[in-house]
Coordinates of C-alpha atoms in Angstrom, one line a residue:
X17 CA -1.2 -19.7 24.6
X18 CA -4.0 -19.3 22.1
X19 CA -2.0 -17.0 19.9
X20 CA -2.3 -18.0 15.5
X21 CA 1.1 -16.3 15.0
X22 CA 1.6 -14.5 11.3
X23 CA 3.5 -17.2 9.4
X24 CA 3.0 -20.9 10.4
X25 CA 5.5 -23.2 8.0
X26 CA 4.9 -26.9 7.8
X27 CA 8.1 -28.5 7.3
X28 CA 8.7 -32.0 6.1
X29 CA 12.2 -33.4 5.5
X30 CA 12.5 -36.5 3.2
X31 CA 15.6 -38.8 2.8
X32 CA 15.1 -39.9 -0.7
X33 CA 16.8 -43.7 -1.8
X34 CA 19.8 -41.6 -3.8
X35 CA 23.2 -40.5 -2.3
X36 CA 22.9 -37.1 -2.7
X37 CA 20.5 -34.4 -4.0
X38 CA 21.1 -31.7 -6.1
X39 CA 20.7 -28.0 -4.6
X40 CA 18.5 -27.2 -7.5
X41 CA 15.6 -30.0 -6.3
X42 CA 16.1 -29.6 -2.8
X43 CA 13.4 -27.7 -1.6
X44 CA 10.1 -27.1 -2.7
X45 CA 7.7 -23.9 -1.0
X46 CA 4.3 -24.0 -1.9
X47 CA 1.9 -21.3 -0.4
X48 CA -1.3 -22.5 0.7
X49 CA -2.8 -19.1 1.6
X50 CA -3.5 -16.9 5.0
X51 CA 0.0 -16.8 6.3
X52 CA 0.6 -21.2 6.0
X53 CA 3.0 -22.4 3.6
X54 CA 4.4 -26.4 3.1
X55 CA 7.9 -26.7 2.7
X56 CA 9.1 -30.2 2.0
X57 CA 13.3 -30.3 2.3
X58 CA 14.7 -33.9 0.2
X59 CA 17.7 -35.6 0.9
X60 CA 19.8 -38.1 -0.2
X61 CA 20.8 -40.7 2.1
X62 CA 24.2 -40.0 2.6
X63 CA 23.3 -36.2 3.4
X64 CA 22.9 -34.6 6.7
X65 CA 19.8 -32.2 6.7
X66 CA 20.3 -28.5 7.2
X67 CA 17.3 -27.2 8.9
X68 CA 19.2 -23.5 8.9
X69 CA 19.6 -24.0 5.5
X70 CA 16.4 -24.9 4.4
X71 CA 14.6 -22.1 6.7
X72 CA 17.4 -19.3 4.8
X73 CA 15.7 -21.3 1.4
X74 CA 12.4 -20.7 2.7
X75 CA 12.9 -17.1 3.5
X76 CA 15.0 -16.3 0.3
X77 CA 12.0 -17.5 -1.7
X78 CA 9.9 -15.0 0.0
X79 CA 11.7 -12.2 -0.9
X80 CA 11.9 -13.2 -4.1
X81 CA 7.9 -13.6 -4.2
X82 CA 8.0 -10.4 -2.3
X83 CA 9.5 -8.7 -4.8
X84 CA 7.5 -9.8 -8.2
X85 CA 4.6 -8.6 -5.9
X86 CA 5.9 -4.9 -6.0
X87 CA 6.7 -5.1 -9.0
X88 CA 3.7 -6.6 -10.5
X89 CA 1.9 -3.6 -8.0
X90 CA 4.4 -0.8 -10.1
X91 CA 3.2 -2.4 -13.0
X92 CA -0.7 -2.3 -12.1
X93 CA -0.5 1.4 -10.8
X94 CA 1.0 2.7 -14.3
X95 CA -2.3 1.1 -16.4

């Protein structure tokens, strides 16, 4: 299958040398153009990773890209 789909995510999961990680610094999306992003998932070592939850994460931030997008679009269309 020589198909490029629309969105290819490179995920990384890291187990970092603290317990736990706080929510807040978990995940990190950066964009890197053309339909690829990197998104790198940390851990702490007692911590279980949650590949569901850092997908949802991943997708969340999207909309919420998405969504300054339009509005930055509204914005342009009323100059």
């Amino acid at each position: 299958n020589k198909v490029l789909h629309e969105k290819i995510v490179f995920l990384t999961v890291l187990t970092e040398e603290v317990p736990h990680v706080p929510a807040a610094e978990r995940i990190t999306v950066k964009r890197l153009g053309k339909g690829f992003a990197s998104v790198v998932a940390r851990y702490g070592f007692m911590e279980d990773p949650d590949i569901p939850e850092i997908l949802d994460a991943f997708i969340q931030a999207g909309r919420g890209l998405a969504a300054a997008r339009r509005v930055g679009a509204d914005r342009d269309s009323r100059a």
